Amino acid sequence: MGNLPAVKRQHLLAEFAGLKQACPNSVYVSLTPGDPSLWSGIIFVRRGPYVTAILRFQISFPDTYPSLPPLVTFSTDIFHPLIAPLTTYMYTTDIQDTGTVSATDEERLPPGGFSLRHGFPDWFGRGRRSRQVSAQRPTTPLQTPPRPAAGSRLQPSSVASTPTSAASSSLVGSIPAFMQTRPREVSTYDVLRYIRSAFDDEEVLDSIPLEAAGNPGAWHAWRAHRRQTGKALPPAPGEDGESASTSSPPSSVVGGGGGVGATARRPAEWNWEGVWLERSKRGIAGSLSEAVLYGNAGTADELINFLNMDDTDVDGIKKNLLRTLGATS
């Protein structure tokens, strides 16, 4: 990101400074020295389905941000519907139940990539293309129907020759740019708050469509888990609401492929019972292991590190902080 425009650089620095005053609870971020387009972060999950997990991630901002989305990648290995597994090939954010990944897909996710498609659809696919089409749509001057001659009756055909929709679209296109309303730009605060909600809010996970999933296998496993706990979820495309097969997928299954051969069952037809609970618990336990927290077992050059201290050291730090706060109050 060495060619990041100066205006964009200042924009990111200003957003980071704003987060010092108002950052989503339990989320901590740090700038990469000399590169404001690369942030490192940690989420402490305080509640919800991934409670107690400590998750590391990075945010890489393109020079087109905020017109185009940042790339969010997790270095913590966690089984989650929106996160592409660390041990697999690149996933598309528009994968279908029976589709395949295209090598030319512009919206593919790298291993550990977090899909923002559900939370911010205007950044992706149809939403982005519709804005581009609207921007390129030619405008024509608004025309009024001809005035009928004196004494003549207005015929229905003359009214239909000027459709209301065409007039409306022409009128919108003729509005000066400073009077047109545009959607509010997405801030880094919005992105961080949505990422956190994807770990501590069951309703957010329930509302994710399959085409927005970064890990289709985790998506199916989560929905099966919710149905087991009595949550009524409307069937998604390719689902019938019940387990359609008694053959469970292998424990290593993480994606949306349904196997090889014409008789291979679709992922929606697999028995996902217990898969999400087992895999998520394993990921949460791994995120709390000493090797991950203190041994730099994640990506190299972590900017946010933990110190392995005993209770006596922690109590001493607390007393020093209280003493300092008391002296400044």
Short mmCIF file of C-alpha atoms in Angstrom, two decimals, residues 79-326:
data_model
loop_
_atom_site.label_atom_id
_atom_site.label_comp_id
_atom_site.label_asym_id
_atom_site.label_seq_id
_atom_site.Cartn_x
_atom_site.Cartn_y
_atom_site.Cartn_z
CA PHE A 79 -15.15 -22.68 12.73
CA HIS A 80 -17.47 -19.91 11.66
CA PRO A 81 -19.99 -19.45 8.79
CA LEU A 82 -18.38 -16.19 7.64
CA ILE A 83 -14.71 -17.21 7.88
CA ALA A 84 -12.94 -19.21 5.19
CA PRO A 85 -10.94 -22.01 6.85
CA LEU A 86 -7.19 -21.53 7.20
CA THR A 87 -6.46 -24.95 5.72
CA THR A 88 -8.23 -24.77 2.37
CA TYR A 89 -8.23 -23.05 -1.01
CA MET A 90 -9.76 -19.66 -1.66
CA TYR A 91 -13.54 -19.41 -1.31
CA THR A 92 -15.84 -17.21 -3.31
CA THR A 93 -18.23 -14.99 -1.39
CA ASP A 94 -20.92 -15.90 -3.90
CA ILE A 95 -20.70 -19.72 -3.64
CA GLN A 96 -23.86 -21.66 -4.32
CA ASP A 97 -25.05 -24.94 -2.87
CA THR A 98 -24.14 -26.90 -6.00
CA GLY A 99 -21.71 -24.45 -7.57
CA THR A 100 -17.96 -24.39 -7.87
CA VAL A 101 -15.36 -21.76 -7.22
CA SER A 102 -14.26 -19.80 -10.26
CA ALA A 103 -10.60 -18.94 -10.53
CA THR A 104 -11.59 -15.56 -11.93
CA ASP A 105 -14.02 -14.69 -9.15
CA GLU A 106 -13.23 -11.12 -8.06
CA GLU A 107 -14.79 -11.65 -4.65
CA ARG A 108 -12.95 -14.75 -3.50
CA LEU A 109 -11.71 -14.98 0.08
CA PRO A 110 -8.23 -16.11 1.13
CA PRO A 111 -7.82 -18.64 3.96
CA GLY A 112 -9.02 -16.96 7.13
CA GLY A 113 -10.93 -14.33 5.12
CA PHE A 114 -14.05 -12.89 6.75
CA SER A 115 -17.02 -12.34 4.43
CA LEU A 116 -18.54 -8.86 4.73
CA ARG A 117 -21.14 -9.57 2.06
CA HIS A 118 -23.98 -10.16 4.50
CA GLY A 119 -23.39 -7.08 6.61
CA PHE A 120 -22.59 -4.68 3.77
CA PRO A 121 -24.26 -5.95 0.57
CA ASP A 122 -23.80 -2.66 -1.29
CA TRP A 123 -20.08 -3.35 -1.39
CA PHE A 124 -20.59 -6.55 -3.35
CA GLY A 125 -22.23 -8.11 -6.38
CA ARG A 126 -25.64 -6.81 -7.38
CA GLY A 127 -25.58 -3.84 -5.04
CA ARG A 128 -22.29 -2.56 -6.46
CA ARG A 129 -23.24 -3.29 -10.05
CA SER A 130 -26.61 -1.55 -9.68
CA ARG A 131 -24.87 1.61 -8.50
CA GLN A 132 -22.51 1.43 -11.47
CA VAL A 133 -25.44 1.02 -13.88
CA SER A 134 -27.27 3.94 -12.27
CA ALA A 135 -24.17 6.10 -12.61
CA GLN A 136 -23.79 5.19 -16.29
CA ARG A 137 -27.50 5.48 -17.19
CA PRO A 138 -27.98 8.21 -19.82
CA THR A 139 -30.39 10.95 -18.93
CA THR A 140 -32.99 12.40 -21.29
CA PRO A 141 -34.81 15.68 -20.87
CA LEU A 142 -38.26 15.50 -19.31
CA GLN A 143 -40.91 15.93 -21.97
CA THR A 144 -44.55 16.85 -21.51
CA PRO A 145 -47.31 15.37 -23.68
CA PRO A 146 -48.57 17.60 -26.48
CA ARG A 147 -51.46 19.88 -25.64
CA PRO A 148 -54.70 18.76 -27.37
CA ALA A 149 -56.32 21.11 -29.87
CA ALA A 150 -59.23 23.18 -28.73
CA GLY A 151 -62.47 21.23 -28.73
CA SER A 152 -60.79 17.83 -29.17
CA ARG A 153 -60.88 15.01 -26.64
CA LEU A 154 -57.69 13.57 -25.17
CA GLN A 155 -57.20 10.00 -26.37
CA PRO A 156 -55.87 7.30 -24.01
CA SER A 157 -53.04 6.50 -26.44
CA SER A 158 -51.61 9.99 -26.07
CA VAL A 159 -51.45 9.56 -22.28
CA ALA A 160 -49.69 6.19 -22.51
CA SER A 161 -47.01 7.56 -24.80
CA THR A 162 -45.26 9.18 -21.80
CA PRO A 163 -44.85 6.49 -19.12
CA THR A 164 -44.68 7.73 -15.56
CA SER A 165 -41.63 5.57 -14.77
CA ALA A 166 -39.65 7.01 -17.65
CA ALA A 167 -40.50 10.55 -16.60
CA SER A 168 -39.55 9.80 -13.02
CA SER A 169 -36.19 8.32 -13.95
CA SER A 170 -35.45 11.28 -16.22
CA LEU A 171 -36.36 13.67 -13.43
CA VAL A 172 -34.05 11.91 -10.98
CA GLY A 173 -31.22 11.99 -13.50
CA SER A 174 -31.67 15.73 -14.00
CA ILE A 175 -31.28 16.60 -10.32
CA PRO A 176 -28.01 18.45 -9.69
CA ALA A 177 -25.30 16.38 -8.01
CA PHE A 178 -25.30 18.49 -4.82
CA MET A 179 -29.02 17.78 -4.33
CA GLN A 180 -28.83 14.03 -4.80
CA THR A 181 -28.79 11.88 -1.68
CA ARG A 182 -26.21 9.11 -1.45
CA PRO A 183 -25.97 6.27 1.07
CA ARG A 184 -23.81 6.96 4.09
CA GLU A 185 -20.24 5.73 3.77
CA VAL A 186 -19.41 2.69 5.87
CA SER A 187 -16.99 3.51 8.68
CA THR A 188 -14.43 1.27 10.34
CA TYR A 189 -16.56 1.44 13.46
CA ASP A 190 -19.45 -0.14 11.52
CA VAL A 191 -17.17 -2.89 10.23
CA LEU A 192 -15.72 -3.68 13.67
CA ARG A 193 -19.14 -3.70 15.30
CA TYR A 194 -20.50 -6.07 12.68
CA ILE A 195 -17.50 -8.41 13.04
CA ARG A 196 -18.03 -8.56 16.79
CA SER A 197 -21.77 -9.20 16.38
CA ALA A 198 -21.02 -12.19 14.15
CA PHE A 199 -19.49 -13.91 17.20
CA ASP A 200 -21.74 -12.83 20.07
CA ASP A 201 -25.20 -12.54 18.47
CA GLU A 202 -27.08 -15.67 17.40
CA GLU A 203 -29.58 -13.63 15.39
CA VAL A 204 -26.82 -12.32 13.14
CA LEU A 205 -25.64 -15.86 12.40
CA ASP A 206 -29.24 -16.99 11.78
CA SER A 207 -29.74 -14.28 9.17
CA ILE A 208 -26.67 -15.10 7.04
CA PRO A 209 -27.63 -16.44 3.59
CA LEU A 210 -25.60 -19.24 2.06
CA GLU A 211 -24.28 -17.04 -0.76
CA ALA A 212 -22.66 -14.74 1.85
CA ALA A 213 -20.93 -17.55 3.75
CA GLY A 214 -17.16 -17.77 3.85
CA ASN A 215 -17.38 -21.37 5.07
CA PRO A 216 -20.48 -23.11 3.65
CA GLY A 217 -19.84 -26.17 5.80
CA ALA A 218 -19.94 -24.10 8.98
CA TRP A 219 -23.09 -22.41 7.67
CA HIS A 220 -24.88 -25.77 7.34
CA ALA A 221 -23.54 -26.96 10.69
CA TRP A 222 -24.75 -23.82 12.48
CA ARG A 223 -28.26 -24.08 11.07
CA ALA A 224 -28.43 -27.75 12.05
CA HIS A 225 -27.27 -26.81 15.56
CA ARG A 226 -29.94 -24.13 15.86
CA ARG A 227 -32.67 -26.52 14.79
CA GLN A 228 -31.45 -29.04 17.38
CA THR A 229 -31.82 -26.38 20.08
CA GLY A 230 -35.41 -25.69 19.01
CA LYS A 231 -34.86 -22.58 16.91
CA ALA A 232 -37.30 -22.42 13.99
CA LEU A 233 -35.35 -21.31 10.92
CA PRO A 234 -36.98 -20.85 7.53
CA PRO A 235 -35.54 -23.29 4.99
CA ALA A 236 -32.88 -21.75 2.80
CA PRO A 237 -32.52 -22.66 -0.90
CA GLY A 238 -31.49 -26.32 -1.09
CA GLU A 239 -32.79 -27.15 2.39
CA ASP A 240 -35.88 -28.97 3.48
CA GLY A 241 -35.62 -28.11 7.16
CA GLU A 242 -34.66 -31.62 8.24
CA SER A 243 -31.59 -33.82 8.04
CA ALA A 244 -31.92 -35.74 4.82
CA SER A 245 -29.14 -38.22 5.31
CA THR A 246 -27.72 -40.33 8.10
CA SER A 247 -24.20 -40.29 6.67
CA SER A 248 -22.18 -37.60 8.43
CA PRO A 249 -19.53 -35.59 6.60
CA PRO A 250 -15.93 -36.30 7.56
CA SER A 251 -14.59 -34.29 10.51
CA SER A 252 -12.28 -32.48 8.11
CA VAL A 253 -15.14 -31.16 5.96
CA VAL A 254 -15.10 -27.37 5.97
CA GLY A 255 -16.44 -26.33 2.57
CA GLY A 256 -19.47 -26.63 0.44
CA GLY A 257 -18.46 -29.44 -1.90
CA GLY A 258 -20.77 -32.40 -1.87
CA GLY A 259 -18.33 -35.05 -3.00
CA VAL A 260 -17.39 -36.55 -6.35
CA GLY A 261 -19.72 -38.30 -8.72
CA ALA A 262 -23.23 -37.90 -10.00
CA THR A 263 -24.75 -39.58 -6.92
CA ALA A 264 -22.94 -37.38 -4.40
CA ARG A 265 -25.27 -35.76 -1.91
CA ARG A 266 -25.43 -32.02 -1.55
CA PRO A 267 -24.12 -30.51 1.71
CA ALA A 268 -27.69 -29.66 2.73
CA GLU A 269 -28.45 -33.39 2.67
CA TRP A 270 -25.64 -34.36 5.02
CA ASN A 271 -26.19 -35.02 8.70
CA TRP A 272 -24.58 -32.04 10.42
CA GLU A 273 -25.76 -33.00 13.91
CA GLY A 274 -23.19 -32.02 16.54
CA VAL A 275 -20.63 -30.78 14.01
CA TRP A 276 -20.84 -27.08 14.87
CA LEU A 277 -20.74 -27.68 18.63
CA GLU A 278 -17.67 -29.92 18.39
CA ARG A 279 -15.74 -27.76 15.95
CA SER A 280 -16.55 -24.44 17.63
CA LYS A 281 -15.56 -25.71 21.07
CA ARG A 282 -12.29 -26.94 19.62
CA GLY A 283 -11.62 -23.56 18.02
CA ILE A 284 -12.48 -21.63 21.20
CA ALA A 285 -10.19 -23.85 23.27
CA GLY A 286 -7.41 -23.39 20.72
CA SER A 287 -7.76 -19.60 20.85
CA LEU A 288 -7.17 -19.71 24.61
CA SER A 289 -4.16 -22.03 24.53
CA GLU A 290 -0.85 -20.71 25.86
CA ALA A 291 0.84 -21.37 22.54
CA VAL A 292 -1.59 -19.03 20.78
CA LEU A 293 -1.76 -16.35 23.47
CA TYR A 294 1.89 -16.18 24.48
CA GLY A 295 3.88 -18.26 22.03
CA ASN A 296 3.23 -16.24 18.82
CA ALA A 297 1.59 -19.29 17.24
CA GLY A 298 -0.52 -17.13 14.92
CA THR A 299 0.81 -15.01 12.12
CA ALA A 300 4.29 -13.57 12.40
CA ASP A 301 4.99 -10.11 13.82
CA GLU A 302 1.86 -9.79 15.92
CA LEU A 303 1.42 -6.17 17.01
CA ILE A 304 -0.79 -7.01 19.99
CA ASN A 305 0.80 -9.43 22.44
CA PHE A 306 -0.08 -10.88 25.82
CA LEU A 307 2.11 -11.22 28.90
CA ASN A 308 1.95 -14.43 30.91
CA MET A 309 1.67 -13.12 34.47
CA ASP A 310 0.65 -14.77 37.71
CA ASP A 311 -2.02 -13.44 40.05
CA THR A 312 0.47 -11.52 42.17
CA ASP A 313 1.72 -9.55 39.14
CA VAL A 314 -1.84 -8.80 38.03
CA ASP A 315 -2.82 -7.53 41.50
CA GLY A 316 0.23 -5.29 41.57
CA ILE A 317 -0.67 -3.75 38.21
CA LYS A 318 -4.25 -3.15 39.36
CA LYS A 319 -3.02 -1.34 42.49
CA ASN A 320 -0.69 0.84 40.43
CA LEU A 321 -3.51 1.75 38.06
CA LEU A 322 -5.86 2.61 40.93
CA ARG A 323 -3.15 4.69 42.56
CA THR A 324 -2.52 6.56 39.29
CA LEU A 325 -6.23 7.16 38.67
CA GLY A 326 -6.68 8.40 42.24
#
